[in-house]
Coordinates of C-alpha atoms in Angstrom, one line a residue:
Chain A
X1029 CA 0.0 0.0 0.0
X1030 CA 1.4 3.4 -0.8
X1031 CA 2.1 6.2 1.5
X1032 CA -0.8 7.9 0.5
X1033 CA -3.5 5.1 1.0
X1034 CA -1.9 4.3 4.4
X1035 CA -2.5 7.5 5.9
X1036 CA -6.0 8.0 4.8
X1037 CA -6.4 4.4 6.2
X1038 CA -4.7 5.5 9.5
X1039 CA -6.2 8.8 9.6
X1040 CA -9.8 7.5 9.0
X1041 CA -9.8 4.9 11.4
X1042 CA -8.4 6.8 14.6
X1043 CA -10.7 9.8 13.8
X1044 CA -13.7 6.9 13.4
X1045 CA -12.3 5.6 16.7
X1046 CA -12.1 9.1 18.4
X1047 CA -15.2 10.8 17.1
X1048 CA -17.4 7.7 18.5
X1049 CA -15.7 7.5 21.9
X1050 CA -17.6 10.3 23.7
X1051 CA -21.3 8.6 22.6
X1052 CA -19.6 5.2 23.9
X1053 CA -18.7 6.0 26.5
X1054 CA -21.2 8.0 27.8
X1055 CA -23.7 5.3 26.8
X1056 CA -24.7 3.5 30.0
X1057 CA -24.3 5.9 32.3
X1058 CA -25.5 9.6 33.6
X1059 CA -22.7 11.0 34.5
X1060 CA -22.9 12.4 38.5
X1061 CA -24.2 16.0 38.4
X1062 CA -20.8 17.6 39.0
X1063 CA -19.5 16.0 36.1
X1064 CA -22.4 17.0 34.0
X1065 CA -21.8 20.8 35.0
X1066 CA -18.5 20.4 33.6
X1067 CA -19.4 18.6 30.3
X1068 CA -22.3 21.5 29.8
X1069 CA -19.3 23.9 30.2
X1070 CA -17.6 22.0 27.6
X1071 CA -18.8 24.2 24.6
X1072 CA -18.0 27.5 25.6
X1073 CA -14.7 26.6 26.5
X1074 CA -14.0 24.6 22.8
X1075 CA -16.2 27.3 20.9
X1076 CA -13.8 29.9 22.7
X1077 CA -10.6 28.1 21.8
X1078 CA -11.9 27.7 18.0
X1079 CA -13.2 31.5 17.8
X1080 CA -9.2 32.1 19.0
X1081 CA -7.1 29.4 16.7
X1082 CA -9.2 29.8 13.7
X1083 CA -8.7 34.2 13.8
X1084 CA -5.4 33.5 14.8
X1085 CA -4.0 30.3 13.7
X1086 CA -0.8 29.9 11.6
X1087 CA -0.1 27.2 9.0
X1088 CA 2.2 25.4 11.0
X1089 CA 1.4 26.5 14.6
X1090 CA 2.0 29.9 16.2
X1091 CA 0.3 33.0 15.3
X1092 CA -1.0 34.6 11.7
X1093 CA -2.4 38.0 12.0
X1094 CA -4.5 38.8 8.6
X1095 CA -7.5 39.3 7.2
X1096 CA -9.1 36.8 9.4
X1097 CA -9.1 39.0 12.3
X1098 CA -10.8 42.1 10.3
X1099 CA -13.7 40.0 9.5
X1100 CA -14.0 38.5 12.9
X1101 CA -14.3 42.3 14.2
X1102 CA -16.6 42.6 11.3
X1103 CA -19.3 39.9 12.9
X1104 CA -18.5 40.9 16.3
X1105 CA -20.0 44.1 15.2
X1106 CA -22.7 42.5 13.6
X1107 CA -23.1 40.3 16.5
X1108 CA -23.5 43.0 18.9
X1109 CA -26.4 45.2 16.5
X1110 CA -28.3 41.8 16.9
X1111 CA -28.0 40.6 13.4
X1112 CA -29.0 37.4 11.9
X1113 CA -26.2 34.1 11.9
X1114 CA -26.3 34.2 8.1
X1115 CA -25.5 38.1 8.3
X1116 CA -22.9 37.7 11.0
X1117 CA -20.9 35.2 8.7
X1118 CA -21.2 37.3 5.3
X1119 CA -19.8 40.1 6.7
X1120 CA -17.1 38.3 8.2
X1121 CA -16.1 37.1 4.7
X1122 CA -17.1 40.2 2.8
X1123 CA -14.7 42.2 4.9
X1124 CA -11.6 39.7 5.1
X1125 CA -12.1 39.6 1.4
X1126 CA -12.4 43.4 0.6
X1127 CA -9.3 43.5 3.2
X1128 CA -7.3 41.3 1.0
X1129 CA -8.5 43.1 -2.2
X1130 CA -6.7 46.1 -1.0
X1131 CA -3.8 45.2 1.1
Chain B
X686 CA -31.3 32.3 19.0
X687 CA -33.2 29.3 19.4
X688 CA -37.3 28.9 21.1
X689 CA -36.3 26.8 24.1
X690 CA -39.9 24.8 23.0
X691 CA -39.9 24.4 19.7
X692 CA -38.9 20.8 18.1
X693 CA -36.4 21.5 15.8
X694 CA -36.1 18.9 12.6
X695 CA -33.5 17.3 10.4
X696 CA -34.1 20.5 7.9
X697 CA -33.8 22.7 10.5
X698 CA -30.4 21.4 10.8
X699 CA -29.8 21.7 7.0
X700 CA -31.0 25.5 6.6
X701 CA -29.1 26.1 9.8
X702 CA -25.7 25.1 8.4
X703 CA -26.6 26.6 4.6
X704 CA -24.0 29.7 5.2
X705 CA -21.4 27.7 6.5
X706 CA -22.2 25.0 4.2
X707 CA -20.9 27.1 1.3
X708 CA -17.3 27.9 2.6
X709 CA -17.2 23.9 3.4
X710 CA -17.7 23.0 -0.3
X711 CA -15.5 26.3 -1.4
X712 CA -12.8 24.5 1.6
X713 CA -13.6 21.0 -0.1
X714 CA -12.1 22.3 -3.7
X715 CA -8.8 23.6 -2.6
X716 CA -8.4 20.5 -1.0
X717 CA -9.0 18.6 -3.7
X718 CA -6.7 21.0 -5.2
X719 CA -3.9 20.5 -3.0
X720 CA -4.4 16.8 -2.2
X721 CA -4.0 16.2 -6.1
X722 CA -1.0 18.4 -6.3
X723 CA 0.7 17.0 -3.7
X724 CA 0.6 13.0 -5.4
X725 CA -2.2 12.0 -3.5
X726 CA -4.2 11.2 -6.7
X727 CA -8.1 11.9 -7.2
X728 CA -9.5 8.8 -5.5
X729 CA -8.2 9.3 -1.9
X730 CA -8.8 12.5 -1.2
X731 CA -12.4 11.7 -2.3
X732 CA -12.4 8.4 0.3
X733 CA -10.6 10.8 2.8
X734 CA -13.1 13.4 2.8
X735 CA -16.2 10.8 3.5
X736 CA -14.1 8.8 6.3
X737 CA -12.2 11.6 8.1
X738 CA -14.2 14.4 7.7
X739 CA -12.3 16.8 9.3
X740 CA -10.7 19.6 7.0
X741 CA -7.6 20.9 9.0
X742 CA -6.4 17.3 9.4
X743 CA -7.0 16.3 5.4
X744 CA -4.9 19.7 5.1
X745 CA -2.6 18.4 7.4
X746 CA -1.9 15.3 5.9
X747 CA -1.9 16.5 2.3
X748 CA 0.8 19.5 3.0
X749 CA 2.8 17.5 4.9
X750 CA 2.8 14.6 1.9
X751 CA 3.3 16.9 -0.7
X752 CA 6.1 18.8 1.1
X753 CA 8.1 15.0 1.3
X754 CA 7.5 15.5 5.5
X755 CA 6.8 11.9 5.6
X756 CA 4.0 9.7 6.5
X757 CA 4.5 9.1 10.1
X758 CA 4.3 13.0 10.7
X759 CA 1.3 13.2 8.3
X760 CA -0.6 10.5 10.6
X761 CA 0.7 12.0 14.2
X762 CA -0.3 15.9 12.9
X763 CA -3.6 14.8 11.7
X764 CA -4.2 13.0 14.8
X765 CA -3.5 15.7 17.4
X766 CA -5.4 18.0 15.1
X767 CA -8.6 15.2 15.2
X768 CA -7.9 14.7 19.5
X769 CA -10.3 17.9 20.2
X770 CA -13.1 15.1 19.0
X771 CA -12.8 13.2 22.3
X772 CA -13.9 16.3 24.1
X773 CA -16.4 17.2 21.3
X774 CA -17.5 14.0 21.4
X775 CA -17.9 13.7 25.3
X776 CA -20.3 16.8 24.9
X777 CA -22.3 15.5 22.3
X778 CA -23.1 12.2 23.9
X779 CA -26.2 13.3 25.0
X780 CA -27.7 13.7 21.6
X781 CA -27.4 10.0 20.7
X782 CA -29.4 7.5 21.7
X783 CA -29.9 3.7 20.7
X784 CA -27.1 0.6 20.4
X785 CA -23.4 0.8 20.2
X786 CA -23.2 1.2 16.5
X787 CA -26.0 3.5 16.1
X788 CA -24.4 6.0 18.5
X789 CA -20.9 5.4 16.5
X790 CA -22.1 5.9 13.2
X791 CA -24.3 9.0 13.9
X792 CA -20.8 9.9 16.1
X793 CA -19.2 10.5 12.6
X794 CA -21.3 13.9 11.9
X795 CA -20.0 15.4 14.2
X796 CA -17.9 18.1 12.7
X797 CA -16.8 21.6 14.5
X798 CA -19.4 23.6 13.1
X799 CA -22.2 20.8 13.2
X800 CA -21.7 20.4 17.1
X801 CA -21.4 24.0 16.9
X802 CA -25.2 24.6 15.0
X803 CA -26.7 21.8 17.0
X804 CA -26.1 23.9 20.9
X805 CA -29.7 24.3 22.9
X806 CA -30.0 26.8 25.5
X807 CA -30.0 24.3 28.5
X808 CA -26.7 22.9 27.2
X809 CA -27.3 20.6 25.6
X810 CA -26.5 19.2 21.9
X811 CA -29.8 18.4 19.7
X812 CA -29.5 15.5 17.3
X813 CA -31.8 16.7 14.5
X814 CA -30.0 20.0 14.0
X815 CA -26.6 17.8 14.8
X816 CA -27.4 15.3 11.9
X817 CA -29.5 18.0 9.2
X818 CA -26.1 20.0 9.9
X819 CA -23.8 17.4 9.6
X820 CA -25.0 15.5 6.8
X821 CA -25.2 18.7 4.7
X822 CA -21.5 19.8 6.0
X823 CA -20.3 16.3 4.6
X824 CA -22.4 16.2 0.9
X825 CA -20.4 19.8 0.8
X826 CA -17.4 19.0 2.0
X827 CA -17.4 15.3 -0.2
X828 CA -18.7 17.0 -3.6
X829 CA -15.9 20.0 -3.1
X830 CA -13.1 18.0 -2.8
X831 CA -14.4 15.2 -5.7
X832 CA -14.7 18.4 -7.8
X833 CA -11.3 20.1 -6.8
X834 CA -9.7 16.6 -7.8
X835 CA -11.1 16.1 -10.9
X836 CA -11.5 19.4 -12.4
X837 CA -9.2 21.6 -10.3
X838 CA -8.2 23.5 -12.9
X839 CA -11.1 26.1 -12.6
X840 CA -11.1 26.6 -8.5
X841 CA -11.2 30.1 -7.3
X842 CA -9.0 30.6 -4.2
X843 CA -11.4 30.5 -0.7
X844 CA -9.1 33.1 1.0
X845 CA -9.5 35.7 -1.7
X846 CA -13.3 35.3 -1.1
X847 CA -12.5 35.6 3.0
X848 CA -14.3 32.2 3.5
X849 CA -11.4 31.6 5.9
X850 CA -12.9 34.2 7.9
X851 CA -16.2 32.6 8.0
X852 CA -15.6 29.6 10.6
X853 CA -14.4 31.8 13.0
X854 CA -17.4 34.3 13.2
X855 CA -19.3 31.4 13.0
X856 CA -17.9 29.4 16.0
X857 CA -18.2 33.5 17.9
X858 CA -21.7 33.6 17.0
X859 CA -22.7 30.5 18.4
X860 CA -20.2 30.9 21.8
X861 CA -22.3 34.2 22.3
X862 CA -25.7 32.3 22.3
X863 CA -23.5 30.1 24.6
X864 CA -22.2 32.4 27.2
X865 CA -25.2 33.6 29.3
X866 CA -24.0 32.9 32.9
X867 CA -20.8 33.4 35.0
X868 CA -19.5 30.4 35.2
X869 CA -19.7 29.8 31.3
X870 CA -18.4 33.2 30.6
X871 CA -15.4 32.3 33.0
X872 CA -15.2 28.9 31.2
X873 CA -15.2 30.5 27.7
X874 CA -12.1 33.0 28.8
X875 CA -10.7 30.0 30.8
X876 CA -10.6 28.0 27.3
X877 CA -9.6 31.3 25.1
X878 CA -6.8 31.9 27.4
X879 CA -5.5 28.2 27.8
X880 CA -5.5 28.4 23.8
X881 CA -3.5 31.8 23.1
X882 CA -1.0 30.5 25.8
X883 CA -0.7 27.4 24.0
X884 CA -0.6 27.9 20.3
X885 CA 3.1 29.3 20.3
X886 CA 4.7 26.4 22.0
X887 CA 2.4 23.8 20.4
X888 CA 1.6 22.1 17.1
X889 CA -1.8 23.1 16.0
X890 CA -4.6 20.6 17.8
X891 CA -3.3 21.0 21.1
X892 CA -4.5 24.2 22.3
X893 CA -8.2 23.2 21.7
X894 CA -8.0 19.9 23.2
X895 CA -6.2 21.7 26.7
X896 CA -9.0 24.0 26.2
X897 CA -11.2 21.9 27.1
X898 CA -10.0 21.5 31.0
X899 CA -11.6 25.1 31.2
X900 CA -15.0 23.4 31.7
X901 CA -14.4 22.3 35.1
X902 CA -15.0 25.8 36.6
X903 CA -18.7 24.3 35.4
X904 CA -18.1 21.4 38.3
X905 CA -17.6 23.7 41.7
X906 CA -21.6 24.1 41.3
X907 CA -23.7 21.5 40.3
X908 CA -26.6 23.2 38.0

């Protein structure tokens, strides 16, 4: 097998393997209530850490600032005049775009 | 954002991931693109893109092939990219029901932004918008990157259209819905802050799954 088909084999089947964990494992039981506090505290922790590496995230680790960051201002502006999900996100891209038109 | 009563349905789901939907398929093509153009043929990014389903690790693993990095740091960069899934995964547990394998295979939609779509107020993860999302996010994702193999030639760059700039005002949008208490406000800068520390010293995929310890402050209270 070539390089290639070995690491989509790999790949696939450890992201398979770690995708379905969670649901596994969490199958039989409730977790205890303290436990569920912290998994319901889960997402705003992970959606903050996504908001920061995908403004901010280089190609090999560290930090990029670009155009990214203009249009996350962008639909944090949007966000905060109570606009629509779908409006939040095109302005995000219209500005990173119009950003990169001109720099 | 959402009615806390309302059922919500599969196309609920769909709609609700339309936007984002279009930067995945634009995403899709480039990495058809640059899975091609780094020797990885048109076949396997195709089969990649339906199995893994997680764009910064295809990335990963195509850059790294194409640059001659070699396969074991293709496999170990895609993995720690795909480890924020345990935790992911460990919050969306609640949204699936049934035996082992039903939980598994429904496991495999979710993406970042499907969890994402799918959050209800009390915490929760609902399955219908989880599933409407995520089956949308992979048709695509699976149709970008069969397109970007086969016919690459034509593919407008994502970035010059700032769909890079989508996912992140995306995942903000949904963390504001999110963040309507102390403790999840504190959790949210807990994981922000755990993540800009990280990301210097790190490979990428580490800071999000470190994040994730910032949900304990959610455990000195029980709710």
């Amino acid at each position: 097998m070539s390089a290639v088909w070995i690491s989509v084999v790999v790949v696939g089947l450890a992201t398979v393997a770690i995708k379905a964990a969670g649901p596994l494992l969490l199958a039989r039981h409730t977790p205890p209530p303290r436990a569920q506090a912290a998994l319901e505290h889960l997402a705003p922790a992970l959606l903050a850490a996504l908001v920061v590496t995908q403004a901010l995230g280089g190609d090999n680790g560290g930090f990029t600032i670009d155009a990214r960051l203009a249009g996350l201002a962008a639909g944090a502006i949007a966000l905060l005049l109570r606009a629509p999900l779908l409006v939040v996100i095109t302005a995000a891209a219209v500005t990173a775009a119009l950003v990169r038109l001109v720099a | 954002m959402q009615h806390p009563l309302s059922r919500r349905t599969y196309l609920d789901g769909v709609r609700a991931a339309a936007p984002i939907g279009v930067a995945a398929f634009a995403f899709g093509l480039s990495f058809g693109v640059l899975a091609r153009s780094a020797g990885m043929g048109r076949i396997a990014p195709v089969v990649m893109s339906v199995t893994t389903f997680a764009g910064s690790a295809q990335f990963a693993v195509a850059s790294i092939l194409g640059a001659g990095g070699g396969l074991v740091t293709a496999i170990v960069a895609a993995v720690l990219l795909n480890l924020r899934y345990g935790p992911i995964g460990l919050s969306a547990a609640s949204a699936f029901a049934g035996p082992w394998w039903k939980r598994a295979v429904g496991a495999q939609l979710v993406v970042d932004e499907s969890w994402a779509i799918a959050q209800r107020d009390d915490g929760r993860i609902d399955r219908h918008l989880l599933v409407g999302a995520g089956l949308l996010l992979l048709v695509c994702w699976t149709t970008g990157t069969a397109i970007g193999a086969f016919a690459g030639d034509l593919v407008a760059d994502p970035e010059s259209l700032g769909l890079d700039a989508a996912f992140p005002a995306l995942f903000l949008a949904l963390l504001w819905s999110q963040v309507r208490d102390r403790s999840r406000l504190l959790a949210a800068l807990g994981g922000a802050a755990i993540a800009l520390a990280l990301m210097p010293f790190t490979g990428p995929g580490v800071p999000i799954v470190a994040a994730s310890l910032a949900c304990l402050i959610g455990a000195r209270k029980p709710s």
